[in-house]
Tab-separated table of C-alpha atoms in Angstrom:
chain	number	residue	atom	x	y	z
A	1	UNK	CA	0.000	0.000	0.000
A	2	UNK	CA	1.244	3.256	-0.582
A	3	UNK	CA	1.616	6.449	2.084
A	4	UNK	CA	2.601	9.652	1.977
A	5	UNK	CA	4.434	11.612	5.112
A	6	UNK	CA	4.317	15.567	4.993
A	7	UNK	CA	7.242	15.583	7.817
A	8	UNK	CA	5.450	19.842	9.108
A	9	UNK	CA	2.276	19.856	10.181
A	10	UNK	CA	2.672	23.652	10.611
A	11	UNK	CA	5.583	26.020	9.158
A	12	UNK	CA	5.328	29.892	10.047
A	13	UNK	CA	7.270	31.830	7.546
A	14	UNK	CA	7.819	35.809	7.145
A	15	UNK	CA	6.397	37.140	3.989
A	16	UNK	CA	8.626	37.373	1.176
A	17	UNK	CA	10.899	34.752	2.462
A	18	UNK	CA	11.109	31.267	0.656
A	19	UNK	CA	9.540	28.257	1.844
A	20	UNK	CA	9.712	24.339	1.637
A	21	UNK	CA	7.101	22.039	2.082
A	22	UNK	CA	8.397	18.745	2.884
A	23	UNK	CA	6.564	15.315	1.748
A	24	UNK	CA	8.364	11.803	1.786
A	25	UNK	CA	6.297	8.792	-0.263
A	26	UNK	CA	6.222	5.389	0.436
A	27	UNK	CA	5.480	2.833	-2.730
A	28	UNK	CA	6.702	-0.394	-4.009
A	29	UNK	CA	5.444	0.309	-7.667
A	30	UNK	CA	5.356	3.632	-9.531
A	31	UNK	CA	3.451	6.610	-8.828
A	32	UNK	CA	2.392	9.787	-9.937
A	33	UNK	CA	2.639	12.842	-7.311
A	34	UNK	CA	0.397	15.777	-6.699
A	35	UNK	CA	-0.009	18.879	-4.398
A	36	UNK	CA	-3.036	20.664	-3.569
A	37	UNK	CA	-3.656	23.153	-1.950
A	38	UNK	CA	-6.590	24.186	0.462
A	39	UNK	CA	-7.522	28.127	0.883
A	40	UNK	CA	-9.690	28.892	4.180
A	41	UNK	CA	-13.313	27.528	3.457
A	42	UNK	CA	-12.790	26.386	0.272
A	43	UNK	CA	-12.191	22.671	-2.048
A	44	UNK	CA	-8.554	22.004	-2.813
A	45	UNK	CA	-7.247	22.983	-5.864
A	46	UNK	CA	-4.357	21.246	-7.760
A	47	UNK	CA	-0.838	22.972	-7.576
A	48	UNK	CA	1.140	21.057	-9.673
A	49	UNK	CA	1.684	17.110	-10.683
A	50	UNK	CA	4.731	14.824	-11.252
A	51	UNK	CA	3.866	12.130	-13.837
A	52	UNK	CA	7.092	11.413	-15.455
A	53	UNK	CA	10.290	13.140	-17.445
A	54	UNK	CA	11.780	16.519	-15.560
A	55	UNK	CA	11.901	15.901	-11.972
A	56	UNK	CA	11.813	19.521	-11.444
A	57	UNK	CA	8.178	20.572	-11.799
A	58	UNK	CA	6.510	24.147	-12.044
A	59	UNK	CA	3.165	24.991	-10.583
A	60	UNK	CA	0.543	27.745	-10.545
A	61	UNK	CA	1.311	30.636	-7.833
A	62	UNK	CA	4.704	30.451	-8.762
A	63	UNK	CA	5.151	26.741	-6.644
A	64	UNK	CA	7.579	24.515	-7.587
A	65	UNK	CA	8.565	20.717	-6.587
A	66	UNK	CA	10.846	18.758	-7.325
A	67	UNK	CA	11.013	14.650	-7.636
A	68	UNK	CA	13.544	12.746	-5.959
A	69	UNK	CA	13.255	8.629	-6.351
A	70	UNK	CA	16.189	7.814	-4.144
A	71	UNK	CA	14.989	9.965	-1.067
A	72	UNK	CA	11.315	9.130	-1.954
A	73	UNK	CA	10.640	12.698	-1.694
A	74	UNK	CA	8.101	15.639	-3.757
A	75	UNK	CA	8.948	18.423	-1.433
A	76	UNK	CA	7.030	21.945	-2.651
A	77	UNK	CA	9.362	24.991	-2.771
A	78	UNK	CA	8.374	28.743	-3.487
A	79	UNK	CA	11.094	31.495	-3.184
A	80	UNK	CA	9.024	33.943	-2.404
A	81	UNK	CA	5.986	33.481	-0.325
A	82	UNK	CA	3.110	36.319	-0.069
A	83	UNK	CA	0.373	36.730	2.223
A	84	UNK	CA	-2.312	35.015	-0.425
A	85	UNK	CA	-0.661	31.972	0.652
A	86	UNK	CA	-1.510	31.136	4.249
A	87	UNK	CA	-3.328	27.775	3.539
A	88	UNK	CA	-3.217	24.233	4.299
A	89	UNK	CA	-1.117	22.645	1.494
A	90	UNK	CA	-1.389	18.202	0.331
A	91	UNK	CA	0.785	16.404	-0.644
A	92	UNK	CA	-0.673	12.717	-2.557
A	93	UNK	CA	0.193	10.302	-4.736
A	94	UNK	CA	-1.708	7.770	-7.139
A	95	UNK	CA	-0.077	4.058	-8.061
A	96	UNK	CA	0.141	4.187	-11.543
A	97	UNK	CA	-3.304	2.404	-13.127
A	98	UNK	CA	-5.249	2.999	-10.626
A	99	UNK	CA	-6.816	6.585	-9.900
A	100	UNK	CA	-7.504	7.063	-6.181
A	101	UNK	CA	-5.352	9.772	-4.152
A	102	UNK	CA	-3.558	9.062	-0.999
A	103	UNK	CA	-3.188	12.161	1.060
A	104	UNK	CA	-0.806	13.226	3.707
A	105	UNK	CA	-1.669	14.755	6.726
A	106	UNK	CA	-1.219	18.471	5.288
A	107	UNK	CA	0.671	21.080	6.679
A	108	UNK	CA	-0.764	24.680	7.191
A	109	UNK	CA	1.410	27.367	5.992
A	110	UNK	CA	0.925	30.705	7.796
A	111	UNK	CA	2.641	33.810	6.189
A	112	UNK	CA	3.569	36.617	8.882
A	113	UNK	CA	4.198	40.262	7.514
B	1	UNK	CA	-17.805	26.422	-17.166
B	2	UNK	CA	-19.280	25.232	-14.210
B	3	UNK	CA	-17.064	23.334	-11.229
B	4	UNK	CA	-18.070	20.582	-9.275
B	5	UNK	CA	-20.724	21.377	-7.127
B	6	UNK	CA	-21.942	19.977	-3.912
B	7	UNK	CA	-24.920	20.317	-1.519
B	8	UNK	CA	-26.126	20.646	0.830
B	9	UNK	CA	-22.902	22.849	2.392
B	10	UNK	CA	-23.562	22.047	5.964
B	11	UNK	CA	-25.498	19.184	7.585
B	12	UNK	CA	-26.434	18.613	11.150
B	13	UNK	CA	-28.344	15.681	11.920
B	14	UNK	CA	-28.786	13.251	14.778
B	15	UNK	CA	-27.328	10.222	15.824
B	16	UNK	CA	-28.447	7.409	14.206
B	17	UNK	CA	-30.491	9.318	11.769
B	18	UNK	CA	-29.858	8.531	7.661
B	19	UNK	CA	-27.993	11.445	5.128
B	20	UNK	CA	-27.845	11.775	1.562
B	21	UNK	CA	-25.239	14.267	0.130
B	22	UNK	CA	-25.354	15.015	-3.152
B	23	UNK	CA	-22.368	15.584	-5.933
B	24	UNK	CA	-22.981	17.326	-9.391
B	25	UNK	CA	-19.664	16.467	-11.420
B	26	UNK	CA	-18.369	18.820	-14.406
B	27	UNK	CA	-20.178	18.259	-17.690
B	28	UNK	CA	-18.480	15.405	-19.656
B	29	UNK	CA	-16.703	13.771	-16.738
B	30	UNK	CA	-16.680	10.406	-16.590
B	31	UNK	CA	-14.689	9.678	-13.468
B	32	UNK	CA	-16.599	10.494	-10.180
B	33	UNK	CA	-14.456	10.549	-6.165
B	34	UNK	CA	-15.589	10.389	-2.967
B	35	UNK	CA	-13.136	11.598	-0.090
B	36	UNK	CA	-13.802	11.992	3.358
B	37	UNK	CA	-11.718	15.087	5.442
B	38	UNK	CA	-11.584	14.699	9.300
B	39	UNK	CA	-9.386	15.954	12.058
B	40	UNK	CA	-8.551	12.813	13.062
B	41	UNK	CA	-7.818	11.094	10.261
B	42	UNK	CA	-7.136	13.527	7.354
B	43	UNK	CA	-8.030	13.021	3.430
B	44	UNK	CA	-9.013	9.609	3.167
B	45	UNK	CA	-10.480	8.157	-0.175
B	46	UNK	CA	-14.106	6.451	-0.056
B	47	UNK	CA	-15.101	5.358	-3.367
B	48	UNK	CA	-14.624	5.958	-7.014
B	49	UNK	CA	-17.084	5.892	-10.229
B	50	UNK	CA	-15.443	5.505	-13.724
B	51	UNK	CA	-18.566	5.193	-16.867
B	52	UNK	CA	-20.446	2.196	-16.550
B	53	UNK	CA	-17.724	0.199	-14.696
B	54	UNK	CA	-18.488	-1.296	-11.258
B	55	UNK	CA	-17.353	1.085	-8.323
B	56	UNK	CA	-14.264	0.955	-6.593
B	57	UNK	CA	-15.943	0.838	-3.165
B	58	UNK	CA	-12.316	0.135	-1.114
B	59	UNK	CA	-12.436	3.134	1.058
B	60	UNK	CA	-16.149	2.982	2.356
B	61	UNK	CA	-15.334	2.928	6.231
B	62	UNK	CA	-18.642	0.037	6.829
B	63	UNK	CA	-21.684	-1.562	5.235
B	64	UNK	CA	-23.247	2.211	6.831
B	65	UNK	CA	-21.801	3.521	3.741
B	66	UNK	CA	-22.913	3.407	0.006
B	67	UNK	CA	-22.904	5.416	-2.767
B	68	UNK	CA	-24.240	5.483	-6.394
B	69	UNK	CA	-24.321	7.612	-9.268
B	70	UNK	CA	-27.317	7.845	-11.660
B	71	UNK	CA	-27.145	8.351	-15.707
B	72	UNK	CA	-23.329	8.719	-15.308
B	73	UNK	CA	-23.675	12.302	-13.969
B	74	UNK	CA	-24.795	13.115	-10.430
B	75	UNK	CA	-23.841	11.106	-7.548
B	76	UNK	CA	-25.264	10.484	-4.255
B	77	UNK	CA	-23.784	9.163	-1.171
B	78	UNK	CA	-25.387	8.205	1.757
B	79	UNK	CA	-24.769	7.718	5.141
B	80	UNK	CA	-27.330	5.272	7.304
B	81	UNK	CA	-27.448	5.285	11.040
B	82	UNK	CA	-25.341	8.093	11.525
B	83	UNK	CA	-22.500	7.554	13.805
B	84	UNK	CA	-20.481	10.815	15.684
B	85	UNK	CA	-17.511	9.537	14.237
B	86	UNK	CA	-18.849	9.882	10.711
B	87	UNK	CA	-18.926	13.839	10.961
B	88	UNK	CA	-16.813	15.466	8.535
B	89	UNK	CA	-16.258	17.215	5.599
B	90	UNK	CA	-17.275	15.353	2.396
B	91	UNK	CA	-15.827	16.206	-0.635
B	92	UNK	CA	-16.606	15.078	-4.371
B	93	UNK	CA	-14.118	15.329	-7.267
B	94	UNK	CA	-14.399	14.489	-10.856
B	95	UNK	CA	-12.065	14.381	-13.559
B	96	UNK	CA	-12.113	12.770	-17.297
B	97	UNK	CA	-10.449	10.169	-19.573
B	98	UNK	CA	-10.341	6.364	-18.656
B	99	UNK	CA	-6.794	6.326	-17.721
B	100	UNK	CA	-5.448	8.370	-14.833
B	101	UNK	CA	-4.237	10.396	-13.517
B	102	UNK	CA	-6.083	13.027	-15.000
B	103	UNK	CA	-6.689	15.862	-12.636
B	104	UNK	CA	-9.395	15.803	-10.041
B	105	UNK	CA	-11.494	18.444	-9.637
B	106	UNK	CA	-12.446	19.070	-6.099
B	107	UNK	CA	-16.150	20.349	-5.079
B	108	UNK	CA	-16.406	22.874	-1.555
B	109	UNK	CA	-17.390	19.531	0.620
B	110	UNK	CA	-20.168	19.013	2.593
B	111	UNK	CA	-19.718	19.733	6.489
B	112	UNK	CA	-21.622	16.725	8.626
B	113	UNK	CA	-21.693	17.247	11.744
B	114	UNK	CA	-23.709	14.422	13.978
B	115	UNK	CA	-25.265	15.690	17.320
């Protein structure tokens, strides 16, 4: 079965500063990677997706992740983090062939000014 | 165009009383999610619609659970004998194509709360 570890449940960062959102998977077959994010009262919305090729992936919001097979890792980077985005970010994967998502936990990113 | 919308919002019901929450997918998509968001136990998958093709029902928590999804648009799922552990938020996604992983397109959830 696969599972996915976001390693901060919370990370407090001053605006403007960069950020990295960690998230370790755990899979015996291959797997496509996702994040989503999750804006104060609303449905999560996809950030960006690994499904195969550059390891370095860009998102929307100017997000970017990169994919790691030896360290098992999709952690979500942004050099610049604004205000717009405190929110509660997900990390998941799906085996290849099948289509469910397997979440992690989340962690909730709060920008200070 | 139109995202995928849910209803009601909020539910509060009692204890051992039945729910039906309702999921209206994007026009055109043929894959239909269930997903279940608690404090306790974060995103967890319930079940999953493709076309015609029988459910992937692996995530419903018990027999309380069961879901269906009429014409190959809107879906219902519902809830019997309502449990406090079964309140949550209840989200819906869709996405398209027969091979994944195609986006998913999340709905705002349903909030069930059980008194």
């Amino acid at each position: 079965a696969q599972s996915v570890t976001q390693l901060d449940s919370q990370v407090p960062v001053f605006e403007e500063a960069p950020v990295e959102l960690r998230c370790n998977y755990s899979s015996s077959v291959s797997v496509y990677l996702f994040w989503y994010v999750q804006y104060p009262n609303q449905g999560l919305q996809l950030l960006l997706k690994y499904l195969s090729g550059s390891t370095l992936v860009k998102g929307i919001n100017g997000f970017e992740a990169e994919f790691n097979k030896s360290q098992t890792s999709f952690h979500l980077r942004k050099p610049s983090v604004h205000i717009s985005d405190t929110a509660e970010y997900f990390c998941a994967v799906s085996v290849q062939g099948a289509q469910k998502l397997v979440f992690g936990q989340g962690t909730r990113l709060t920008i200070n000014p | 165009g139109a995202g995928v919308s849910q209803s009601p919002s909020n539910k509060v019901t009692e204890k051992g009383k039945d729910v039906e929450l309702r999921c209206d997918p994007i026009s055109g998509h043929t894959a239909l999610y269930w997903y279940r968001q608690s404090l306790g136990q974060g995103l967890e998958f319930l079940i999953y619609f493709q076309g015609n093709s029988a459910p992937d029902k692996s995530g419903l928590p018990s027999d309380r659970f069961s879901a269906e999804r009429t014409g190959g648009s809107v879906s219902t799922l519902t809830i019997q004998r309502t449990q406090q552990e079964d309140s949550a938020v209840y989200l819906c996604a869709s996405s398209s194509g027969l091979a994944g992983p195609y986006e998913q397109y999340f709905g705002p959830g349903t909030r069930l709360t059980v008194t």
